[in-house]
XYZ file of C-alpha atoms in Angstrom:
564
model
C 110.214 86.463 116.421
C 108.689 83.266 117.693
C 107.283 82.852 121.169
C 108.569 80.675 123.970
C 106.733 78.761 126.654
C 104.869 80.583 129.384
C 105.928 80.033 132.965
C 104.244 77.063 134.696
C 102.719 77.436 138.171
C 105.385 77.964 140.809
C 103.552 77.187 144.038
C 104.788 73.613 144.297
C 108.099 72.774 145.959
C 108.258 69.161 144.769
C 107.184 67.251 141.681
C 106.832 63.611 140.703
C 108.214 62.821 137.268
C 108.223 59.683 135.193
C 109.446 58.830 131.735
C 111.704 61.894 131.660
C 115.433 62.238 131.190
C 117.440 64.926 132.950
C 119.328 66.966 130.365
C 120.381 70.087 132.236
C 120.304 72.150 135.403
C 120.851 75.889 135.523
C 119.722 78.860 137.611
C 117.194 76.913 139.647
C 115.587 75.355 136.607
C 115.557 71.647 135.775
C 115.385 70.770 132.096
C 114.073 67.387 131.085
C 113.481 65.648 127.797
C 110.503 63.373 127.145
C 110.112 61.072 124.162
C 107.575 62.435 121.682
C 106.211 61.051 118.424
C 108.825 59.352 116.273
C 111.823 57.365 117.470
C 114.121 60.366 117.772
C 111.737 63.236 118.464
C 111.927 65.137 121.717
C 109.729 67.602 123.497
C 111.025 69.681 126.355
C 109.696 70.406 129.811
C 110.909 73.188 132.074
C 110.246 72.713 135.793
C 110.864 75.695 138.075
C 112.226 74.697 141.471
C 112.115 78.069 143.226
C 110.267 81.336 143.114
C 111.849 84.121 141.082
C 111.714 87.795 142.038
C 109.966 90.251 139.742
C 110.154 94.013 139.574
C 107.700 95.865 141.796
C 105.111 98.238 140.379
C 107.087 101.309 141.407
C 110.294 100.074 139.833
C 108.427 99.202 136.655
C 106.866 102.683 136.482
C 110.278 104.307 136.906
C 111.786 102.066 134.238
C 108.911 102.796 131.866
C 109.455 106.551 132.178
C 113.146 106.225 131.374
C 112.331 104.277 128.224
C 109.646 106.647 126.902
C 111.242 107.311 123.456
C 111.960 103.607 122.923
C 108.464 102.739 124.126
C 107.073 104.917 121.347
C 109.183 103.059 118.774
C 108.002 99.773 120.246
C 104.360 100.904 120.078
C 104.741 101.876 116.413
C 106.753 98.976 115.053
C 106.502 96.088 117.526
C 103.338 96.136 119.637
C 100.978 95.046 116.857
C 102.617 91.618 116.988
C 104.357 91.476 120.375
C 101.631 93.235 122.361
C 101.751 96.471 124.325
C 103.444 94.765 127.277
C 105.646 92.485 125.183
C 103.844 89.230 125.984
C 103.603 88.221 122.318
C 99.848 88.776 122.373
C 99.454 91.707 119.974
C 96.318 91.998 117.839
C 98.137 90.566 114.816
C 99.643 87.590 116.664
C 96.845 85.214 115.689
C 97.731 85.750 112.025
C 101.367 84.739 112.485
C 103.269 81.488 112.793
C 105.751 81.086 114.415
C 104.135 83.191 117.118
C 105.700 86.486 118.226
C 108.209 86.329 121.066
C 107.005 86.815 124.627
C 109.676 89.203 125.896
C 108.494 88.890 129.484
C 109.391 85.179 129.576
C 113.082 85.841 129.106
C 113.710 82.975 126.657
C 115.404 83.875 123.387
C 116.042 81.362 120.642
C 118.636 82.998 118.428
C 121.495 84.123 120.604
C 125.195 83.590 121.298
C 124.954 82.486 124.943
C 124.364 78.979 126.266
C 121.248 77.478 127.777
C 119.009 79.950 129.618
C 121.616 82.692 129.918
C 120.391 86.101 128.776
C 121.146 87.137 125.209
C 123.711 89.810 124.532
C 122.696 93.180 123.159
C 124.513 92.193 119.972
C 122.130 89.231 119.639
C 119.077 91.474 119.806
C 120.678 93.988 117.480
C 121.284 91.259 114.907
C 117.656 90.115 115.087
C 116.275 93.647 114.849
C 118.549 94.711 112.006
C 118.248 91.533 109.927
C 114.869 90.148 110.964
C 114.333 86.392 111.189
C 114.024 84.535 107.901
C 111.044 82.200 107.340
C 109.072 84.092 110.004
C 107.048 87.303 110.156
C 109.807 89.138 112.068
C 110.866 91.934 109.671
C 114.206 93.693 109.444
C 114.813 97.310 110.405
C 118.321 97.871 109.079
C 118.354 101.178 107.225
C 114.914 101.990 108.631
C 115.631 102.680 112.292
C 118.753 104.636 113.245
C 121.572 103.123 115.285
C 120.422 105.123 118.313
C 116.820 103.995 117.893
C 117.854 100.355 117.648
C 120.077 100.677 120.738
C 117.254 102.229 122.770
C 114.797 99.602 121.522
C 117.150 96.819 122.671
C 117.296 98.267 126.188
C 113.525 98.635 126.249
C 112.902 95.046 125.125
C 115.306 93.723 127.750
C 113.504 95.818 130.373
C 110.300 93.880 129.668
C 111.955 90.709 130.915
C 110.791 89.535 134.347
C 113.773 87.219 134.902
C 116.275 88.007 137.665
C 119.065 88.289 135.095
C 117.357 91.156 133.276
C 120.318 93.496 133.711
C 123.162 90.968 133.935
C 125.829 90.682 131.270
C 126.357 87.328 129.561
C 129.486 86.079 127.829
C 128.921 85.140 124.174
C 130.554 82.123 122.601
C 133.771 82.634 120.707
C 133.698 81.765 117.023
C 137.169 80.929 115.688
C 138.282 82.171 112.263
C 136.595 80.442 109.357
C 138.849 77.819 107.679
C 139.004 77.270 103.958
C 136.053 75.161 102.835
C 137.358 72.345 100.663
C 136.327 68.821 99.669
C 138.198 67.262 102.581
C 136.530 69.443 105.198
C 133.105 68.899 103.599
C 133.584 65.113 103.706
C 134.521 65.256 107.376
C 131.496 67.450 108.020
C 129.221 64.846 106.478
C 130.656 62.156 108.760
C 130.050 64.386 111.787
C 126.517 65.184 110.580
C 125.678 61.473 110.591
C 127.568 60.595 113.787
C 125.965 63.376 115.826
C 122.437 62.222 115.063
C 121.384 64.996 112.701
C 119.819 62.651 110.128
C 116.671 61.664 112.097
C 115.468 65.263 111.977
C 117.195 66.885 109.013
C 117.276 63.839 106.740
C 120.133 62.127 104.936
C 120.412 64.930 102.366
C 119.642 67.796 104.753
C 116.169 68.565 103.379
C 114.484 68.509 106.772
C 112.694 65.275 105.912
C 114.122 62.838 108.442
C 111.921 60.160 110.079
C 111.370 62.333 113.162
C 110.690 65.576 111.287
C 106.899 65.376 111.352
C 106.703 64.900 115.113
C 108.945 67.719 116.311
C 107.418 70.286 118.659
C 108.737 73.407 120.319
C 108.346 74.249 124.002
C 104.831 75.572 123.348
C 103.820 72.335 121.610
C 103.703 74.045 118.239
C 104.904 72.006 115.229
C 108.501 72.880 114.423
C 109.800 71.447 111.127
C 113.604 71.175 111.013
C 115.562 73.381 108.650
C 115.912 72.378 105.006
C 119.581 73.169 104.462
C 119.256 73.020 100.668
C 117.314 76.318 100.705
C 120.151 78.274 102.283
C 117.572 80.127 104.409
C 118.298 79.969 108.123
C 116.382 81.763 110.855
C 119.482 82.566 112.908
C 121.253 84.349 110.044
C 122.711 84.033 106.563
C 126.446 83.813 107.187
C 128.585 80.721 107.947
C 129.384 82.334 111.303
C 125.646 82.476 112.077
C 125.376 78.763 111.304
C 128.439 77.997 113.469
C 126.916 79.877 116.398
C 123.580 78.071 116.055
C 125.188 74.626 115.971
C 127.386 75.401 118.961
C 124.718 77.060 121.124
C 121.622 75.249 119.901
C 118.171 76.837 119.810
C 116.566 77.062 123.271
C 112.936 76.046 123.451
C 113.260 73.736 120.448
C 114.541 70.193 119.839
C 117.756 71.654 118.339
C 120.412 70.846 120.980
C 123.699 72.538 121.744
C 126.875 71.026 120.309
C 128.817 72.238 123.334
C 128.680 68.944 125.243
C 130.179 67.022 122.326
C 132.950 69.591 122.012
C 133.736 69.496 125.730
C 133.722 65.689 125.749
C 136.304 65.686 122.958
C 134.263 63.124 121.014
C 136.079 61.628 118.057
C 134.352 60.606 114.824
C 135.879 57.987 112.554
C 137.483 59.602 109.539
C 137.692 63.045 111.155
C 141.089 64.489 112.001
C 141.735 65.352 115.658
C 142.732 68.910 114.760
C 139.544 69.543 112.746
C 137.083 71.990 114.228
C 134.016 69.762 114.037
C 131.562 72.654 114.026
C 133.293 74.346 111.087
C 133.388 71.001 109.301
C 129.621 70.674 109.756
C 129.102 74.238 108.516
C 131.182 73.475 105.427
C 129.048 70.391 104.733
C 125.747 72.199 105.270
C 126.849 75.051 103.012
C 127.656 72.526 100.307
C 124.030 71.328 100.349
C 122.611 74.714 99.325
C 120.997 74.545 95.894
C 121.035 77.481 93.459
C 117.831 79.511 93.707
C 116.714 83.063 93.009
C 119.113 85.654 94.396
C 118.906 86.678 98.023
C 117.210 89.991 98.599
C 117.932 92.956 100.822
C 115.952 92.521 104.032
C 115.251 96.226 104.616
C 116.449 99.733 103.859
C 117.377 99.252 100.188
C 117.223 102.299 97.911
C 115.136 101.885 94.745
C 115.958 104.695 92.334
C 113.512 105.773 89.648
C 115.551 107.213 86.800
C 114.162 108.850 83.674
C 113.039 106.805 80.663
C 111.721 107.735 77.226
C 110.373 104.362 76.078
C 106.592 104.410 76.552
C 106.290 100.776 75.420
C 107.746 99.517 78.676
C 104.806 101.005 80.580
C 102.438 98.537 78.890
C 104.748 95.522 78.488
C 106.465 93.987 81.530
C 108.836 92.018 79.275
C 109.827 94.933 77.052
C 113.597 94.779 76.631
C 113.981 98.292 78.037
C 113.147 96.971 81.500
C 116.259 94.781 81.343
C 118.383 97.916 81.091
C 117.038 99.142 84.454
C 119.118 97.928 87.398
C 116.876 95.797 89.639
C 116.878 95.776 93.423
C 116.214 92.358 94.952
C 114.102 92.631 98.101
C 113.822 89.684 100.474
C 110.413 88.098 101.064
C 109.333 86.171 104.136
C 106.087 84.367 104.998
C 103.685 85.545 107.668
C 102.751 81.892 108.159
C 105.720 79.527 108.050
C 105.958 77.161 105.094
C 108.539 74.689 103.874
C 109.368 76.502 100.660
C 108.524 79.897 99.245
C 109.848 82.538 96.886
C 112.834 84.156 98.545
C 112.879 87.532 96.814
C 111.323 89.853 94.267
C 113.246 92.101 91.899
C 112.005 95.668 91.687
C 112.696 98.218 88.959
C 111.398 101.789 88.786
C 111.442 104.512 86.111
C 110.051 107.993 85.695
C 108.425 108.732 82.339
C 107.637 112.423 82.124
C 105.036 113.116 84.809
C 104.405 109.432 85.424
C 106.192 106.779 87.477
C 106.307 103.050 86.772
C 107.363 100.015 88.795
C 108.169 96.559 87.436
C 108.071 93.758 90.029
C 109.382 90.308 89.098
C 109.304 87.080 91.101
C 109.618 83.347 90.532
C 106.436 81.273 90.326
C 106.334 77.856 88.711
C 102.614 77.969 87.928
C 99.964 80.462 86.885
C 97.004 80.684 89.263
C 94.355 83.086 88.046
C 91.128 81.942 89.645
C 89.483 82.947 92.916
C 86.732 80.372 93.103
C 85.992 78.195 96.121
C 89.073 76.093 96.809
C 91.456 78.168 94.700
C 93.485 81.357 95.084
C 95.114 83.739 92.638
C 98.679 84.941 92.212
C 99.041 88.544 93.265
C 101.522 91.273 94.138
C 101.112 94.462 96.138
C 102.983 97.686 96.834
C 102.540 99.654 100.068
C 103.607 103.285 100.405
C 103.872 105.561 103.396
C 102.274 108.966 102.843
C 105.125 110.794 104.586
C 108.809 110.161 105.135
C 107.957 108.689 108.549
C 108.036 104.905 108.436
C 104.534 103.533 109.116
C 103.780 100.335 110.963
C 104.500 97.425 108.611
C 101.145 95.803 109.398
C 99.435 98.122 106.878
C 99.658 101.239 109.016
C 98.267 101.753 112.473
C 94.876 102.834 113.739
C 95.618 105.503 116.359
C 92.788 107.774 117.555
C 94.920 110.927 117.552
C 97.189 110.364 114.561
C 96.354 107.302 112.460
C 99.220 105.975 110.346
C 97.671 105.585 106.880
C 99.272 103.719 103.972
C 98.503 103.678 100.245
C 98.173 100.155 98.769
C 98.285 99.024 95.139
C 97.369 95.395 94.452
C 97.517 93.525 91.151
C 95.808 90.123 90.817
C 96.203 87.549 88.072
C 92.445 86.930 88.231
C 91.748 90.587 87.542
C 94.294 90.574 84.728
C 92.431 87.730 83.051
C 89.161 89.634 83.482
C 90.721 92.749 81.979
C 92.215 90.849 79.038
C 88.876 89.146 78.307
C 86.795 92.259 78.908
C 84.468 90.394 81.287
C 84.384 88.716 84.665
C 85.390 85.053 84.907
C 82.034 83.824 86.063
C 80.977 80.205 86.451
C 79.932 79.998 82.789
C 83.517 80.822 81.798
C 85.382 78.813 84.454
C 83.363 75.606 84.400
C 81.714 74.156 81.319
C 78.434 72.239 81.692
C 77.872 73.571 85.196
C 74.430 74.700 86.410
C 74.088 78.471 86.398
C 71.468 80.835 87.715
C 69.057 82.427 85.251
C 68.020 86.011 85.895
C 64.756 86.949 84.160
C 65.482 90.664 84.487
C 68.881 90.392 82.769
C 69.396 91.919 79.357
C 70.802 89.760 76.554
C 71.670 86.116 77.283
C 70.122 84.724 80.432
C 73.279 82.801 81.414
C 76.185 84.826 79.991
C 77.298 88.349 79.246
C 78.730 91.270 81.237
C 77.626 92.145 84.740
C 76.203 95.468 83.556
C 73.388 93.581 81.817
C 72.037 92.598 85.250
C 69.737 94.529 87.548
C 71.833 95.369 90.671
C 68.870 94.401 92.813
C 69.555 90.767 91.976
C 73.359 90.958 92.293
C 73.515 91.615 96.000
C 77.200 92.517 96.370
C 76.969 95.070 93.598
C 73.599 96.255 94.843
C 74.924 97.142 98.306
C 77.999 98.878 96.914
C 80.716 96.245 97.445
C 83.602 97.616 95.340
C 84.812 94.085 94.609
C 81.669 93.641 92.521
C 81.586 97.116 90.977
C 81.396 96.571 87.179
C 83.428 99.743 86.690
C 86.356 98.019 88.424
C 86.072 94.683 86.625
C 88.496 95.681 83.893
C 91.160 97.037 86.252
C 94.017 94.592 86.992
C 95.200 96.911 89.793
C 93.137 98.335 92.629
C 94.214 101.324 94.715
C 93.389 101.142 98.428
C 94.137 102.700 101.805
C 94.519 101.176 105.255
C 95.270 102.262 108.817
C 96.049 98.874 110.303
C 95.329 95.308 109.230
C 91.645 94.626 108.701
C 90.949 98.241 107.681
C 91.661 98.018 103.944
C 89.358 100.313 101.987
C 89.163 100.189 98.187
C 89.046 103.607 96.561
C 85.870 104.467 94.610
C 85.985 103.706 90.903
C 86.424 107.404 90.063
C 89.533 107.541 92.273
C 91.225 104.448 90.780
C 94.264 105.966 89.059
C 96.856 103.167 89.028
C 97.209 101.309 85.736
C 98.898 97.942 85.492
C 99.583 94.848 83.491
C 101.056 91.478 84.460
C 102.486 88.702 82.315
C 103.962 85.277 83.125
C 106.810 83.759 81.138
C 109.184 80.848 81.813
C 108.368 80.536 85.492
C 108.454 84.269 86.228
C 105.777 86.864 86.829
C 106.423 90.450 85.826
C 103.920 93.129 86.748
C 104.072 96.820 85.817
C 102.318 99.509 87.879
C 101.933 103.036 86.437
C 100.603 106.216 88.026
C 100.992 109.996 87.805
C 103.686 111.483 90.007
C 101.172 113.925 91.474
C 98.555 112.760 93.953
C 95.052 113.495 92.700
C 93.025 112.132 95.609
C 93.207 112.080 99.386
C 95.089 108.996 100.477
C 97.316 108.862 97.394
C 101.075 108.969 97.891
C 102.475 112.146 96.320
C 105.640 111.229 94.443
C 105.984 114.791 93.099
C 106.725 116.370 96.486
C 108.434 113.616 98.508
C 112.199 113.145 98.321
C 112.149 109.635 99.809
C 109.103 107.415 99.943
C 108.807 104.366 102.241
C 107.749 101.335 100.198
C 107.164 97.656 100.995
C 106.068 94.697 98.898
C 103.884 91.612 99.240
C 103.447 88.513 97.073
C 100.613 85.977 97.157
C 101.189 82.504 95.701
C 97.907 81.062 94.472
C 99.342 77.534 94.375
C 100.017 77.815 98.134
C 96.441 79.082 98.685
C 97.698 82.505 99.742
C 94.992 85.074 100.281
C 94.436 88.126 102.464
C 96.904 87.957 105.384
C 98.507 84.695 104.272
C 101.285 86.004 102.051
C 104.968 86.830 101.679
C 106.106 90.284 102.761
C 109.192 92.452 102.540
C 110.530 94.916 105.055
C 110.410 98.659 104.422
C 112.604 100.105 101.685
C 113.153 103.570 100.217
C 112.052 104.920 96.839
C 114.068 107.834 95.465
C 112.810 109.621 92.367
C 115.241 111.277 89.976
C 114.267 114.850 89.097
């Protein structure tokens, strides 16, 4: 979830304003719009005109005790980003954009109530179950139970310091969806232009209007408008979600509510009086969506590993036998917002005797297999929980009493190229006619040859034991690792590396196969032989987008079931 503005100082009873336009008044708050960069851009200012009561320490302590089970869920799955007190200041928040929501501020962007009214519980349930596309907010549908989600909603609302914390709010009513036809789409396009959507979203809805570059949210963070051609919308996937967003707007952003136009009974030339203008706009926006890779399941999908007898598929990602395995498309979302990214990855799994294999496929227009200065490599990773308990999605959790450890497998295109060539892509391979160091204590050629011909004393990373420079790992496309929270990734020693893999690119698609024994042979390995259901999540790095480390695309948690 993305954060909203923090409360300004409230000790002043009067203010002097200039160059601002009054756009709303509600609950003791004046909302004003000020011209920003670009002829149509707007930034928003919230001026508080009266003090607001907050819960006392005693009341907060009593509330905290009543929410103890939900607080534990929040600590496990939410606090790393949103912070222990819900202020959006968790230890991972600096890695994310849009920033995590500050639940204490009481401003929610994706909801079914107008202006600064509180969201409904159904709004929070939708965001928790489905996540928020194009942000780091993951989905928990099929991961948390209905009761856990309900208790988490109450707990999150309890963090709010607004006076309406426990008040009910009436959601907007969405009328039945009409049939989308050419006539309704044409009317929707007329409304789209007449209502001033083009300056931000562009004439063709690609989010490239003349004001797009200057748009800011209430925290002065850049906020690019939606590209409707992608079909990816933060507020939800369905036409009803789009209707709700148009009607209500998105508080804290330049996206206004359509309510005023509806109430004013504005007429647009060429639009019938009995046409629902919001549905007409939805029909038009839906018509702009371009075909792309299939949408994935946001969380809780079941990936079944059935038996297979074809050993060739374990070494060839494009072996035809993989096509006979039903794939599961899992949704991917960026930790750092970008205009365009791969929407999903298709995952297949098989059991071959006492071994298990995964084939992960995703769209990528280019091959990026170098990790030199100024470049990044394509990569894909799998993350497994070591028990049936769902770990924290941010690579486990470092808890003093009971750390939540995850098992990570990562394939890199750069390592695949090293493995195929039998040597590291050093500067003599990557760049012809470039100066190279000469090592007088090296065996063989002074400027070429394998790393093992060097004296470790003069290859500092190898000499101090950095596993990234271990020559025994150079020929492994996949590395096995463990982590208990982001920043704690530890590569297993070369003797404990037991995951084989191979990746190949063809016609704009990567396919990567991971293979390992069902049984765990080392501490920190997931044991597929004894677990009935295994939590699994996925990550993809796009080298062309300079993805590396925490800048990547992630999935939510899913379930692996292994046929016996």
